[in-house]
Amino acid sequence: MTTTQPAAVELIDVERTYPGPPPVRALKQIDLRIPRGEYLAIIGPSGSGKSTLLNLLGLLDRPSAGTYRLAGVDVSGLAERDRAACRAQLIGFVFQSFHLLDQRSSLENVMLGALYQHRTEPTAELAARAARTLTSVGLAHRLEAPPSRLSGGERQRVAIARALINHPELLLCDEPTGNLDSGNTATVLGLLDNVHATGQTVVVITHDPEVAAHAQRRVAITDGNLTEVD
């Protein structure tokens, strides 16, 4: 008897059209199922619809038509306040440009990831949890360093730790190696491999075939259409 892994993400006939004139149909009847624990790469050139799809998956935008289920919850028509709560509780973001606060230490930047959930947790416990998360990405020796004293690869590892501190349903990475040299790219991709090995659902949006090659499965988006890649 076979079992189907529960879905972290389900998109059913999802469309996104931006009003004109003329209207722009950026996503066209997208069907996508991402099982829990999968490592998926979404690849495509600039202008293909990658950013639109990223914004929908990250609850930064909503579909014009169709259904989006995240962790079994239909989030397509949620009020903005509820969408923000789901975003904070269920999604961890990793961006190309890191988005760290320069005036804060690495530890404080990671702690901020938990504060977005508005949880009541003693500061000492939160700091200890953030320190453990930074240790898990190899930065135990950089807890007090601000971003200005970190390499690009270290900054991205801080960003990954910040995204992971809440144990998200979905780790959503937007061109996570786009600002890194080859050595730091290899380090960050190895880290994402390790994170996935713990059972984390990982989605990487990229134009780079070498980055996509680390994923279990690859889909391509072209002119708003999504297709599986062999």
CSV table of N, CA, C and O in Angstrom, one decimal, residues 91-153:
chain,number,residue,atom,x,y,z
A,91,ILE,N,6.0,30.7,6.7
A,91,ILE,CA,6.9,30.9,5.7
A,91,ILE,C,8.2,31.5,6.2
A,91,ILE,O,8.1,32.5,6.9
A,92,GLY,N,9.3,31.0,5.8
A,92,GLY,CA,10.6,31.6,6.0
A,92,GLY,C,11.2,32.1,4.7
A,92,GLY,O,11.2,31.3,3.7
A,93,PHE,N,11.6,33.3,4.6
A,93,PHE,CA,12.1,33.9,3.4
A,93,PHE,C,13.6,34.1,3.4
A,93,PHE,O,14.2,34.5,4.4
A,94,VAL,N,14.3,33.8,2.3
A,94,VAL,CA,15.7,34.1,2.1
A,94,VAL,C,15.8,34.8,0.8
A,94,VAL,O,15.4,34.3,-0.3
A,95,PHE,N,16.3,36.0,0.8
A,95,PHE,CA,16.4,36.9,-0.4
A,95,PHE,C,17.8,37.0,-0.9
A,95,PHE,O,18.8,36.8,-0.1
A,96,GLN,N,17.9,37.4,-2.1
A,96,GLN,CA,19.2,37.6,-2.8
A,96,GLN,C,20.0,38.7,-2.0
A,96,GLN,O,21.2,38.6,-1.9
A,97,SER,N,19.4,39.7,-1.6
A,97,SER,CA,20.0,40.9,-0.9
A,97,SER,C,20.1,40.8,0.6
A,97,SER,O,20.3,41.8,1.2
A,98,PHE,N,19.8,39.6,1.2
A,98,PHE,CA,19.9,39.4,2.6
A,98,PHE,C,18.9,40.1,3.5
A,98,PHE,O,18.3,39.5,4.4
A,99,HIS,N,18.7,41.4,3.3
A,99,HIS,CA,17.8,42.2,4.1
A,99,HIS,C,18.0,42.1,5.6
A,99,HIS,O,17.1,41.8,6.4
A,100,LEU,N,19.3,42.2,6.0
A,100,LEU,CA,19.7,42.3,7.4
A,100,LEU,C,19.7,43.7,7.9
A,100,LEU,O,20.0,44.6,7.1
A,101,LEU,N,19.5,43.9,9.2
A,101,LEU,CA,19.7,45.3,9.7
A,101,LEU,C,21.1,45.5,10.1
A,101,LEU,O,21.6,44.8,11.0
A,102,ASP,N,21.7,46.5,9.5
A,102,ASP,CA,23.2,46.8,9.8
A,102,ASP,C,23.5,47.1,11.2
A,102,ASP,O,24.6,46.9,11.7
A,103,GLN,N,22.6,47.8,11.9
A,103,GLN,CA,22.8,48.2,13.2
A,103,GLN,C,22.6,47.2,14.3
A,103,GLN,O,22.7,47.4,15.5
A,104,ARG,N,22.2,46.0,13.9
A,104,ARG,CA,22.0,44.9,14.8
A,104,ARG,C,23.0,43.8,14.6
A,104,ARG,O,23.6,43.6,13.5
A,105,SER,N,23.3,43.0,15.6
A,105,SER,CA,24.2,41.9,15.6
A,105,SER,C,23.5,40.7,14.8
A,105,SER,O,22.3,40.7,14.6
A,106,SER,N,24.3,39.7,14.5
A,106,SER,CA,23.8,38.5,13.8
A,106,SER,C,22.7,37.9,14.7
A,106,SER,O,21.6,37.5,14.2
A,107,LEU,N,23.0,37.8,16.0
A,107,LEU,CA,22.0,37.2,16.9
A,107,LEU,C,20.7,38.0,16.9
A,107,LEU,O,19.6,37.4,16.9
A,108,GLU,N,20.8,39.3,17.0
A,108,GLU,CA,19.6,40.2,17.0
A,108,GLU,C,18.8,40.1,15.7
A,108,GLU,O,17.6,40.1,15.7
A,109,ASN,N,19.5,40.0,14.6
A,109,ASN,CA,18.8,39.8,13.3
A,109,ASN,C,18.0,38.5,13.3
A,109,ASN,O,16.9,38.5,12.8
A,110,VAL,N,18.6,37.5,13.8
A,110,VAL,CA,17.9,36.2,13.9
A,110,VAL,C,16.7,36.2,14.8
A,110,VAL,O,15.6,35.7,14.6
A,111,MET,N,16.9,36.9,16.0
A,111,MET,CA,15.8,37.0,16.9
A,111,MET,C,14.6,37.8,16.3
A,111,MET,O,13.5,37.5,16.6
A,112,LEU,N,14.9,38.7,15.5
A,112,LEU,CA,13.8,39.5,14.8
A,112,LEU,C,12.9,38.6,14.0
A,112,LEU,O,11.7,38.8,13.9
A,113,GLY,N,13.4,37.5,13.5
A,113,GLY,CA,12.6,36.6,12.7
A,113,GLY,C,11.5,36.0,13.6
A,113,GLY,O,10.4,35.7,13.1
A,114,ALA,N,11.8,35.7,14.9
A,114,ALA,CA,10.8,35.2,15.8
A,114,ALA,C,9.9,36.3,16.3
A,114,ALA,O,8.7,36.0,16.5
A,115,LEU,N,10.4,37.5,16.4
A,115,LEU,CA,9.5,38.6,17.0
A,115,LEU,C,8.4,38.9,16.0
A,115,LEU,O,7.3,39.4,16.4
A,116,TYR,N,8.5,38.6,14.7
A,116,TYR,CA,7.5,38.9,13.8
A,116,TYR,C,6.2,38.1,14.1
A,116,TYR,O,5.1,38.4,13.6
A,117,GLN,N,6.4,37.0,14.8
A,117,GLN,CA,5.2,36.1,15.2
A,117,GLN,C,4.5,36.7,16.4
A,117,GLN,O,3.5,36.1,16.8
A,118,HIS,N,5.0,37.7,17.0
A,118,HIS,CA,4.4,38.3,18.2
A,118,HIS,C,4.2,37.3,19.3
A,118,HIS,O,3.2,37.3,20.1
A,119,ARG,N,5.2,36.4,19.5
A,119,ARG,CA,5.1,35.4,20.5
A,119,ARG,C,5.6,36.0,21.8
A,119,ARG,O,6.5,36.8,21.8
A,120,THR,N,5.0,35.5,22.9
A,120,THR,CA,5.4,36.0,24.3
A,120,THR,C,6.5,35.0,24.7
A,120,THR,O,6.1,33.9,25.2
A,121,GLU,N,7.7,35.3,24.6
A,121,GLU,CA,8.8,34.4,25.0
A,121,GLU,C,9.9,35.3,25.7
A,121,GLU,O,10.3,36.3,25.2
A,122,PRO,N,10.4,34.8,26.8
A,122,PRO,CA,11.4,35.6,27.5
A,122,PRO,C,12.6,35.9,26.6
A,122,PRO,O,13.0,35.0,25.8
A,123,THR,N,13.2,37.1,26.7
A,123,THR,CA,14.3,37.4,25.8
A,123,THR,C,15.4,36.5,25.9
A,123,THR,O,16.0,36.1,24.9
A,124,ALA,N,15.7,36.0,27.1
A,124,ALA,CA,16.9,35.1,27.3
A,124,ALA,C,16.6,33.8,26.5
A,124,ALA,O,17.5,33.2,25.9
A,125,GLU,N,15.4,33.3,26.5
A,125,GLU,CA,15.1,32.0,25.8
A,125,GLU,C,15.1,32.2,24.3
A,125,GLU,O,15.6,31.4,23.6
A,126,LEU,N,14.6,33.4,23.9
A,126,LEU,CA,14.7,33.7,22.4
A,126,LEU,C,16.1,33.8,22.0
A,126,LEU,O,16.5,33.3,20.9
A,127,ALA,N,17.0,34.5,22.8
A,127,ALA,CA,18.4,34.6,22.4
A,127,ALA,C,19.1,33.3,22.3
A,127,ALA,O,19.9,33.0,21.4
A,128,ALA,N,18.7,32.4,23.3
A,128,ALA,CA,19.3,31.1,23.3
A,128,ALA,C,18.9,30.3,22.0
A,128,ALA,O,19.7,29.6,21.4
A,129,ARG,N,17.6,30.4,21.7
A,129,ARG,CA,17.1,29.7,20.5
A,129,ARG,C,17.8,30.3,19.2
A,129,ARG,O,18.2,29.5,18.3
A,130,ALA,N,18.0,31.6,19.2
A,130,ALA,CA,18.6,32.2,18.0
A,130,ALA,C,20.1,31.8,17.9
A,130,ALA,O,20.6,31.5,16.8
A,131,ALA,N,20.7,31.7,19.1
A,131,ALA,CA,22.1,31.2,19.1
A,131,ALA,C,22.3,29.8,18.6
A,131,ALA,O,23.2,29.5,17.8
A,132,ARG,N,21.3,28.9,19.0
A,132,ARG,CA,21.4,27.5,18.5
A,132,ARG,C,21.1,27.5,17.0
A,132,ARG,O,21.8,26.7,16.3
A,133,THR,N,20.3,28.3,16.5
A,133,THR,CA,20.0,28.3,15.1
A,133,THR,C,21.2,28.8,14.3
A,133,THR,O,21.6,28.3,13.3
A,134,LEU,N,21.9,29.9,14.8
A,134,LEU,CA,23.1,30.3,14.1
A,134,LEU,C,24.2,29.3,14.2
A,134,LEU,O,24.9,29.1,13.3
A,135,THR,N,24.3,28.6,15.3
A,135,THR,CA,25.3,27.5,15.4
A,135,THR,C,25.0,26.4,14.4
A,135,THR,O,25.9,25.9,13.8
A,136,SER,N,23.7,26.1,14.1
A,136,SER,CA,23.4,25.1,13.2
A,136,SER,C,23.8,25.5,11.8
A,136,SER,O,23.9,24.6,10.9
A,137,VAL,N,24.0,26.8,11.5
A,137,VAL,CA,24.5,27.2,10.1
A,137,VAL,C,25.9,27.5,10.2
A,137,VAL,O,26.4,28.2,9.2
A,138,GLY,N,26.6,27.1,11.2
A,138,GLY,CA,28.1,27.3,11.3
A,138,GLY,C,28.6,28.7,11.7
A,138,GLY,O,29.7,29.1,11.4
A,139,LEU,N,27.7,29.4,12.5
A,139,LEU,CA,28.1,30.8,12.8
A,139,LEU,C,28.1,31.0,14.3
A,139,LEU,O,27.9,32.1,14.8
A,140,ALA,N,28.5,30.0,15.1
A,140,ALA,CA,28.5,30.1,16.5
A,140,ALA,C,29.6,31.2,16.9
A,140,ALA,O,29.4,31.8,18.0
A,141,HIS,N,30.6,31.4,16.1
A,141,HIS,CA,31.6,32.4,16.4
A,141,HIS,C,31.3,33.8,15.9
A,141,HIS,O,32.1,34.7,16.1
A,142,ARG,N,30.1,34.0,15.4
A,142,ARG,CA,29.8,35.3,14.8
A,142,ARG,C,28.5,35.9,15.4
A,142,ARG,O,27.9,36.8,14.8
A,143,LEU,N,28.1,35.5,16.6
A,143,LEU,CA,26.9,35.9,17.1
A,143,LEU,C,26.7,37.4,17.3
A,143,LEU,O,25.7,38.0,17.1
A,144,GLU,N,27.8,38.0,17.7
A,144,GLU,CA,27.8,39.4,18.0
A,144,GLU,C,28.2,40.3,16.9
A,144,GLU,O,28.2,41.6,17.0
A,145,ALA,N,28.6,39.7,15.8
A,145,ALA,CA,29.1,40.5,14.6
A,145,ALA,C,27.9,41.1,13.9
A,145,ALA,O,26.9,40.5,13.6
A,146,PRO,N,28.0,42.4,13.5
A,146,PRO,CA,27.0,43.0,12.7
A,146,PRO,C,27.2,42.6,11.2
A,146,PRO,O,28.3,42.1,10.9
A,147,PRO,N,26.2,42.8,10.3
A,147,PRO,CA,26.4,42.4,8.9
A,147,PRO,C,27.6,43.0,8.3
A,147,PRO,O,28.2,42.4,7.4
A,148,SER,N,28.0,44.2,8.7
A,148,SER,CA,29.1,44.9,8.0
A,148,SER,C,30.4,44.2,8.2
A,148,SER,O,31.4,44.4,7.5
A,149,ARG,N,30.5,43.3,9.2
A,149,ARG,CA,31.7,42.6,9.5
A,149,ARG,C,31.6,41.1,9.0
A,149,ARG,O,32.5,40.3,9.3
A,150,LEU,N,30.6,40.8,8.2
A,150,LEU,CA,30.5,39.5,7.7
A,150,LEU,C,30.7,39.4,6.2
A,150,LEU,O,30.5,40.4,5.5
A,151,SER,N,31.2,38.3,5.7
A,151,SER,CA,31.3,38.1,4.3
A,151,SER,C,29.9,37.9,3.7
A,151,SER,O,28.9,37.7,4.5
A,152,GLY,N,29.8,37.9,2.4
A,152,GLY,CA,28.5,37.7,1.8
A,152,GLY,C,27.9,36.4,2.1
A,152,GLY,O,26.7,36.3,2.4
A,153,GLY,N,28.7,35.3,2.1
A,153,GLY,CA,28.2,34.0,2.5
A,153,GLY,C,27.7,33.9,3.9
A,153,GLY,O,26.7,33.3,4.2
